[in-house]
Structure formats: structure tokens, C-alpha cells
Amino acid sequence: MAPRINTRDREALRALPRLMQRKIDGALRGSVEDLRDVVGSLNQLKDVTPLLLPVFHAQLEAYPIPDRISPDVVPVIMLAKWSMGGIVQICHNLGSNISIGERIVHDAVASKWEMLFPWMQFFSNNFLPPSQRPAALPHGLSVSTYEALRITIHPLSTLCQFTTIGRQLMRTNPTVQAFFFRAWVIVDGLKSDDVADPLREGDKNLSALIRANMCSLSVICMEDTPASLPVSIISSVAGGTLPMASLALRYIRRMTKEVSNMPEPRLRARENVDFSSMTVCATGLAQAILFMQSLGDREGGCHELLLQIGSIRTVLSAITTLWERLLTPAWNSSDNEPDIGLAARRRVLYIAYRYIGYSMNCANDSALVISQAIQHGLLECLLRTGSSRAERVDNTKRFDDDHDIQLLKELPRFFVFSKVLRVLQPALQRLDRLGLEEQASQDPVLWELWQAVDSAARTFTNFHELPEGAPFYRYQCCSPKCSLNFSEDDVTAYRCSGCMLTRYCSKDCQKEAWESGHRVHCRMLRSALGNQDVREIRKSLPVIAMIESWICEERVNEIRALDKDVVKTSENDRSIVEVDLTVYPIELNMYSLRDYFLVSGSHTFEREVAESITTSEDSPYDLVAVKVRLGREYYSLFSPATALGVAFGWTSGIQGGRYIHEHPRTPDP
């Protein structure tokens, strides 16, 4: 059936030049060459190009979609290629013109979706990936990888950019999602030469721009979507959960590499192609990080797997590689433009910091997340990427919810865990060598906060290095009559299943310890762990105990003032001071014992243990509890300093807020 257009549309075409009208007539009679010339003239026709949409739609409606590639259907495929290409070019020429874009995209794509989508599937299935193409195409058939990608992806991209119905389609239609993520997998495996545009020879940024577009579309798929749907579809298309997670990370690495390899723009302004490409691809990188976070955050997601295969290292590598390029000011009006200015480029870094913050709050082993982040340069990145004078020209203000500030504020609550403290000391030494003070101090808000964080870091790492900060019970037999030491990871050691803390070299030593007093101390040590077997709390208990002792000594007057305000329900009711290590600066809260167990949550110690402790009359408090947080969980620990002291004779060595034992390192409170 020959393509036909209605009388009104044909009449409208009379506004075009006569030569173009003749080419259109030839195209409607089935001439591939005339249709190609019509598409090639679109950039010259400018505002009248929407008049040609009925011509392209008529071509696609006139012929059935071939079942396979063969010589007899070559003209049909070529007519479809140029028609799809024409629709794509008309939409591409809209740029970001929302005012007219929605109407034109509706006419070009949305209203004809049922017709266009099968053709998109045809080109995707037959020409992507390049390895799937027939070894030898029939004479006259020419569809490059770039053309197949453009026909496959751009209609979706335009539909999502300009219309609500397009975004809804991507979020809710499993067929469209599977179609898109097949392309997402294919694009990841393409090389720059695979996507060369015959009409844009030498455009080395083309593959990066295509990947950036894929990153943006992938995020749209994950917004407001039923939890398990997209993850299961992506996993199926990618070949499993591990390949899916690996692909998500690879997109971030490739976008980082693409941006870093782009030539430094001579002029940082919209009209400069290199600068424009850099900002588009940097935005694509941010979208890739957002997609990875969404992928891990949903039911059936793979957050822990992403962490295991290096997501923290990958994100920090992106910041380390690109921060200077992203934050270099143009010192002209483009610095303040919403889509390419300094604020827009800074958002790329904020999204990276947000992922790290999300991971440290939600991971099963959040102490490992932070230790990895510090090991791979988190502190250096935070100090290097503070706001500059150029960003404050228009009185741009810093806010507490800026993601770098928020991340820096939350870091100190992890300085109580040995796993973090082990990597924190070398990181502080690196910072001392780098001398970032001058750079960081240009951002007053960041600098003031860092000075407080730095003080806490140096104090707590000192505690960790002192003998009293070592978890002696992990590598020493806890029987009072045995002095045998063994490896911390010695699987032959016997661990008490009650307190989950003490270890013994033999059953005899375990029995001896029980009869010598561990039967009394067991519940107290278990309460010092919050009645939970959390490995990181077990390993860090002496450090937590030292911090507890230091805070209670240093802030004793504050504790006395709080104790006066506690309302006790009876003469026998006692006061308990809570040292809250989940926030920084560390907070002190005072409760009656009765009220404390009403507010402390499920992960807390036994009340009977607290009631069994006697305190001296001159003590400003009766009992101490320590609150810590790992991931999403909060734990209330019965005073680790008291428990370790009663069970093992352990002392912190802190008196009057200072360390008094004879060791060379003295923490400065």
C-alpha cells in the first residue's frame, strides 16, 4: 500500500519550497533517495519541519514490519530508517524548548507510539548489538550502529523529556523497560568506533553523550516504580544480579573516564561544544550514581553486592578524578546558569557524597563502608571540594543539608569503631602532608566543621592506639589462671555463648573462669554489648569505654546539672546518664532508670544488671549507658567502662579528663 497523507496535511506542505515538495512527492511514491534528501534538509527548514511529520508517519504506516532481513524488504527497511530518522531529527532540533516541545513531541511520538514502538523493536533486534548484525547485508541496505541506536533510544528520550505520559510509560510498562534495558546493556559494551556517526566524523564525544543519555533514562525508570519490577527486569536482561551490579558500576567508571578524557574547554560557556559536552556527560555521571543507588535501595536490589564489588571506591575515584574540572569557575555569567553553572556541576559531587552517606546509614556493615571511604580519600575530597569565592558572588549560602556538610557532620559517630580508627590515623597523616588548610578554609562553613571533626578524630585515634584501647579479650585466654595468647582469628578458641565476648584456650579454662566469677560477670558483659552479638561493637568495646570515661570526666559539671533536673518516681529510683555517640558533638541525656527503659528501644541491656551496680555517694550519677549506631540500628550499651572494669580489672587511664598512664601518646580532649 502506497503511503498517503490527508488533504489538510498535503495543503500545509505547499508552504515548503517547490524542490522540497517534489522530493516529498517522490518519497510518497516510495523513493528512498528522495526521502533521504528530505531528512537531510531538515536542519535548513527550521520552524516548518513539523509539517513533514505526516510524511514520515505515512511511510511507517504504509508497510508491514518485516519478519526478517531479506533483499525483497530492503526498500521498506530503508524507508522506515529515514522516516524514523526524520522524526528523531525534528524532536532533536527542539533542544530544551519546553514551550513548544510538548505539543510537537506529542504529535511526533506520543500520538503514534503504537506504530513507532514496533519499528524501534525491529531495528534494535536486527541491528543491535553490532555482533548480532548479519555478516553481509543485502545490497542497498545500510543501517549503522549509531543510526540503530538513535532510532531505538531517541524517541524514548524525547518522550520522557517533554511529556508526562512518556515518563509514566518508562516507569510502569514492563515491555518498554525490558526494551530500554536491553539497549542499556548493549551500549555498555560498545566502543567509541562502534557508534561513529557518518555525518559527524571526528566527534569523539558521541559515545559519551549516548551513554549520558542512557544514564538519564535509567533513572527515570526507577522513579516511583513498584519496588521489585525494574530490578527483576534489569537482572533478567543483564544475565543475573552480579552482571547487573557490575554494569551499573561500569557505567560510572566509563562516564568518569569519558569526562576526564575530554579536552579542556578554551571557553567555559554554553556555545563552546567541549564545555557543553562536558557538562552533559558530568550530569550523566551523576545520573549513573543515582541509578546505582536506586538499584540497591529497592526490594530485590543489590546494595550489599554493589558495596562488595567496589561502589565506594568507584564513586570516590570519580570525585578525585573530576572535582577540579567540575569546580573550575568560568568567571563569567555561565557560572550562574542553572544547567551548566557551578551549582549544576557541584550537584554531581553532591550526588556522589549522597551515595556514600546513604551507604553508611543503610549498609549491614556501615563501619566497613566508612573505613573504605576514608581509605580511598574521602577526607581529602571533602576538604578539596568546598565552595569557592566564585560560588559566593551571588551570596550563594551553605546549608546544613548540603551533602558534603551532612556527610562530614555524620562521620564522627563512626570514630568509635576500631575498623574505622585503623584507617583514620593514616588518613590524618596524609592530610598533614598535603596541607589542605588554605584551600579548605576558603569555605568558612566547611572549615569550621572540619576543625571540630579533626579534633574528635585525633582524640579518638589516640585512644585506639593506647594499650587500654586494645580488645585484649579477643587474643588472650580470659581464665584468671591462664596467660596463653592466641591469634585474634584463631577458630580453635572457645567463646562464651552467654556474654559473646570472652574467649578461652580450652574447655578447662572456660570452666575455671566461670567458677572464678564469670558466672556473675557474664550478663554484665553481654549488657555492655547491648544484648546483641555485633562483631564491630565487640571489637571496639575498650575504645568505646575510653570515650565514655573521657566524656564523663571532661563534662562532669554538665552531668551534675542534668542530674538535678531528673524526676525520680521513688526514693529507690536511680539516675542514668546516656552518652550519645550517635551524634556529634556528643550529647548527654539524663533519665531516671525507669524512664530510660521506656525510651531506649529494643537493643538495650538488662535492667537487672543496672540495678545490681552500686555507686559511691559522691558520684554525680548512678549509672552510665552508651548509645551507638551501626547502619539503621541503634544500640544501648550498659557502661562498657564499668563492665570491663568489674570483669577484668580494666581501667581507662583517664582522670580529670586526661590520660594519666605512662605512655607516650596523650590524647588532647
Coordinates of C-alpha atoms in Angstrom, one line a residue, residues 58-306:
A58 CA 2.6 7.7 6.4
Q59 CA 5.8 5.8 5.4
L60 CA 5.8 3.8 8.6
E61 CA 2.0 3.1 8.4
A62 CA 2.1 2.0 4.8
Y63 CA 4.3 -1.1 5.1
P64 CA 4.2 -4.1 7.4
I65 CA 7.2 -4.6 9.6
P66 CA 9.4 -7.4 8.1
D67 CA 9.8 -10.7 9.9
R68 CA 13.4 -10.9 8.8
I69 CA 16.0 -9.1 6.7
S70 CA 16.0 -10.2 3.0
P71 CA 16.6 -8.5 -0.3
D72 CA 12.9 -8.0 -1.1
V73 CA 12.3 -5.9 2.0
V74 CA 15.3 -3.6 1.7
P75 CA 13.3 -0.6 0.3
V76 CA 10.8 -1.0 3.2
I77 CA 13.6 -1.0 5.8
M78 CA 15.4 2.0 4.3
L79 CA 12.1 4.0 4.1
A80 CA 11.5 3.2 7.7
K81 CA 15.0 4.1 8.7
W82 CA 14.8 7.5 7.1
S83 CA 11.3 8.1 8.4
M84 CA 12.3 7.3 12.0
G85 CA 15.4 9.4 11.5
G86 CA 13.3 12.3 10.3
I87 CA 11.0 12.1 13.4
V88 CA 14.1 11.9 15.6
Q89 CA 15.7 14.9 14.0
I90 CA 12.6 17.1 14.3
C91 CA 12.5 16.3 18.0
H92 CA 16.2 16.8 18.4
N93 CA 16.0 20.2 16.9
L94 CA 13.7 21.3 19.7
G95 CA 16.7 21.4 22.1
S96 CA 15.2 22.2 25.6
N97 CA 12.3 24.3 24.3
I98 CA 9.6 23.1 26.6
S99 CA 7.0 25.7 25.5
I100 CA 6.6 24.1 22.1
G101 CA 8.3 20.8 22.7
E102 CA 5.4 19.1 24.5
R103 CA 3.0 19.7 21.6
I104 CA 5.4 18.7 18.9
V105 CA 6.6 15.6 20.7
H106 CA 3.0 14.6 21.3
D107 CA 2.3 14.8 17.6
A108 CA 5.5 13.2 16.5
V109 CA 5.9 10.4 19.1
A110 CA 3.2 10.1 21.8
S111 CA 0.2 10.0 19.5
K112 CA 1.9 7.4 17.2
W113 CA 3.5 5.3 19.9
E114 CA 1.7 2.1 18.9
M115 CA 3.1 2.4 15.4
L116 CA 6.6 3.6 16.3
F117 CA 7.5 1.2 19.1
P118 CA 7.3 -2.0 16.9
W119 CA 9.7 -0.3 14.4
M120 CA 12.0 0.6 17.2
Q121 CA 12.0 -3.0 18.4
F122 CA 12.7 -4.2 14.8
F123 CA 15.8 -2.0 14.5
S124 CA 17.0 -3.0 18.0
N125 CA 16.5 -6.7 17.4
N126 CA 18.2 -6.8 14.0
F127 CA 21.0 -4.2 14.2
L128 CA 22.0 -4.2 17.9
P129 CA 24.4 -5.2 19.2
P130 CA 26.8 -5.0 16.2
S131 CA 27.8 -8.6 16.6
Q132 CA 24.2 -9.6 16.0
R133 CA 24.0 -7.9 12.6
P134 CA 24.0 -10.2 9.5
A135 CA 27.6 -10.9 8.3
A136 CA 26.6 -9.4 4.9
L137 CA 23.6 -7.1 4.4
P138 CA 21.6 -7.3 1.2
H139 CA 22.5 -4.8 -1.5
G140 CA 21.2 -1.3 -0.7
L141 CA 20.6 -1.9 3.0
S142 CA 22.7 0.4 5.2
V143 CA 21.9 0.8 8.9
S144 CA 24.9 1.8 11.1
T145 CA 25.1 1.0 14.8
Y146 CA 24.7 4.8 15.5
E147 CA 21.6 5.0 13.3
A148 CA 20.1 1.9 15.0
L149 CA 20.8 3.4 18.5
R150 CA 19.4 6.8 17.5
I151 CA 16.2 5.2 16.2
T152 CA 15.9 2.9 19.2
I153 CA 16.6 5.3 22.1
H154 CA 16.0 8.9 21.0
P155 CA 12.1 8.6 20.7
L156 CA 12.1 7.3 24.3
S157 CA 14.4 10.1 25.4
T158 CA 12.4 12.8 23.8
L159 CA 9.1 11.4 25.1
C160 CA 10.4 11.4 28.6
Q161 CA 12.0 14.9 28.4
F162 CA 8.8 16.6 27.1
T163 CA 5.8 14.6 28.2
T164 CA 4.4 13.2 31.4
I165 CA 3.0 10.2 29.5
G166 CA 6.5 9.3 28.4
R167 CA 7.9 9.2 31.9
Q168 CA 4.9 7.2 33.1
L169 CA 5.5 4.7 30.2
M170 CA 9.1 4.2 31.3
R171 CA 8.1 3.8 34.9
T172 CA 5.3 1.4 34.6
N173 CA 5.4 -0.6 31.3
P174 CA 7.5 -3.8 31.6
T175 CA 7.8 -4.2 27.9
V176 CA 9.2 -0.8 27.4
Q177 CA 11.5 -1.2 30.4
A178 CA 12.9 -4.5 29.1
F179 CA 13.4 -2.9 25.7
F180 CA 15.3 0.0 27.2
F181 CA 17.5 -2.0 29.5
R182 CA 18.4 -4.3 26.6
A183 CA 19.8 -1.2 24.9
W184 CA 21.4 -0.2 28.3
V185 CA 23.3 -3.5 28.3
I186 CA 24.3 -3.2 24.7
V187 CA 25.6 0.4 24.9
D188 CA 27.8 -0.6 27.8
G189 CA 29.7 -3.0 25.6
L190 CA 30.1 -0.6 22.7
K191 CA 33.4 1.1 21.8
S192 CA 33.7 4.6 20.5
D193 CA 34.2 3.4 16.9
D194 CA 31.0 1.4 17.1
V195 CA 28.9 4.5 17.4
A196 CA 30.6 6.8 14.9
D197 CA 28.1 9.0 13.1
P198 CA 28.9 9.1 9.3
L199 CA 27.6 12.7 9.3
R200 CA 29.7 13.8 12.3
E201 CA 33.2 12.4 11.6
G202 CA 35.7 13.2 14.3
D203 CA 33.1 13.7 17.0
K204 CA 34.9 11.9 19.8
N205 CA 32.3 12.8 22.4
L206 CA 29.4 11.0 20.7
S207 CA 29.8 7.7 22.6
A208 CA 30.0 9.7 25.9
L209 CA 26.8 11.6 25.0
I210 CA 25.0 8.4 24.2
R211 CA 26.0 6.9 27.5
A212 CA 25.0 10.0 29.3
N213 CA 21.5 9.8 27.7
M214 CA 21.2 6.1 28.8
C215 CA 22.1 7.1 32.4
S216 CA 19.4 9.8 32.5
L217 CA 16.7 7.4 31.1
S218 CA 17.7 4.6 33.5
V219 CA 17.0 6.9 36.5
I220 CA 13.5 7.8 35.0
C221 CA 12.7 4.0 35.0
M222 CA 13.4 3.8 38.7
E223 CA 11.4 6.8 39.9
D224 CA 8.1 6.0 41.6
T225 CA 8.1 2.4 40.2
P226 CA 6.8 -0.6 42.1
A227 CA 9.7 -1.9 44.1
S228 CA 10.5 -5.2 42.5
L229 CA 9.6 -4.7 38.9
P230 CA 12.6 -2.8 37.4
V231 CA 15.2 -4.7 39.4
S232 CA 13.9 -8.1 38.2
I233 CA 13.7 -6.9 34.6
I234 CA 17.2 -5.4 34.6
S235 CA 18.6 -8.5 36.2
S236 CA 17.0 -10.7 33.6
V237 CA 18.2 -8.6 30.7
A238 CA 21.8 -8.3 32.1
G239 CA 22.1 -12.0 32.8
G240 CA 21.8 -12.0 36.6
T241 CA 22.3 -9.9 39.7
L242 CA 26.1 -9.8 39.6
P243 CA 26.3 -8.8 35.9
M244 CA 23.6 -6.1 36.6
A245 CA 25.6 -4.6 39.5
S246 CA 28.8 -4.8 37.5
L247 CA 27.2 -2.9 34.6
A248 CA 25.9 -0.2 36.9
L249 CA 29.5 0.4 38.3
R250 CA 31.0 0.2 34.8
Y251 CA 28.7 3.0 33.6
I252 CA 30.1 5.2 36.4
R253 CA 33.7 4.3 35.6
R254 CA 33.2 4.9 31.9
M255 CA 31.4 8.2 32.4
T256 CA 34.2 9.3 34.7
K257 CA 36.8 8.3 32.1
E258 CA 34.9 10.0 29.3
V259 CA 34.7 13.3 31.1
S260 CA 38.3 13.2 32.2
N261 CA 39.5 12.5 28.6
M262 CA 37.5 15.4 27.1
P263 CA 39.7 18.3 26.0
E264 CA 39.8 21.2 28.5
P265 CA 37.3 23.8 27.1
R266 CA 39.0 27.0 26.0
L267 CA 35.9 28.9 26.9
R268 CA 33.5 27.8 29.7
A269 CA 30.3 28.9 28.1
R270 CA 27.3 27.3 26.5
E271 CA 28.4 28.0 23.0
N272 CA 31.6 26.0 23.5
V273 CA 31.0 22.4 22.3
D274 CA 33.6 20.9 24.5
F275 CA 32.2 22.7 27.6
S276 CA 28.6 21.8 26.7
S277 CA 29.6 18.1 26.2
M278 CA 31.5 18.0 29.4
T279 CA 28.5 19.3 31.5
V280 CA 26.1 16.9 29.7
C281 CA 28.4 13.9 30.4
A282 CA 29.0 15.1 34.0
T283 CA 25.2 15.2 34.5
G284 CA 25.1 11.7 33.0
L285 CA 27.7 10.5 35.6
A286 CA 25.5 11.9 38.4
Q287 CA 22.5 10.0 36.9
A288 CA 24.6 6.8 36.8
I289 CA 25.3 7.2 40.5
L290 CA 21.7 7.9 41.3
F291 CA 20.7 4.8 39.3
M292 CA 23.1 2.7 41.2
Q293 CA 21.7 3.9 44.5
S294 CA 18.1 3.2 43.3
L295 CA 19.2 -0.2 42.1
G296 CA 20.4 -1.1 45.6
D297 CA 17.6 0.6 47.5
R298 CA 14.7 -1.5 46.2
E299 CA 13.2 -4.8 47.1
G300 CA 15.2 -7.4 45.3
G301 CA 18.0 -4.8 45.0
C302 CA 21.7 -5.4 45.4
H303 CA 23.1 -2.7 47.7
E304 CA 25.4 -5.0 49.7
L305 CA 26.6 -6.6 46.4
L306 CA 27.5 -3.2 45.0

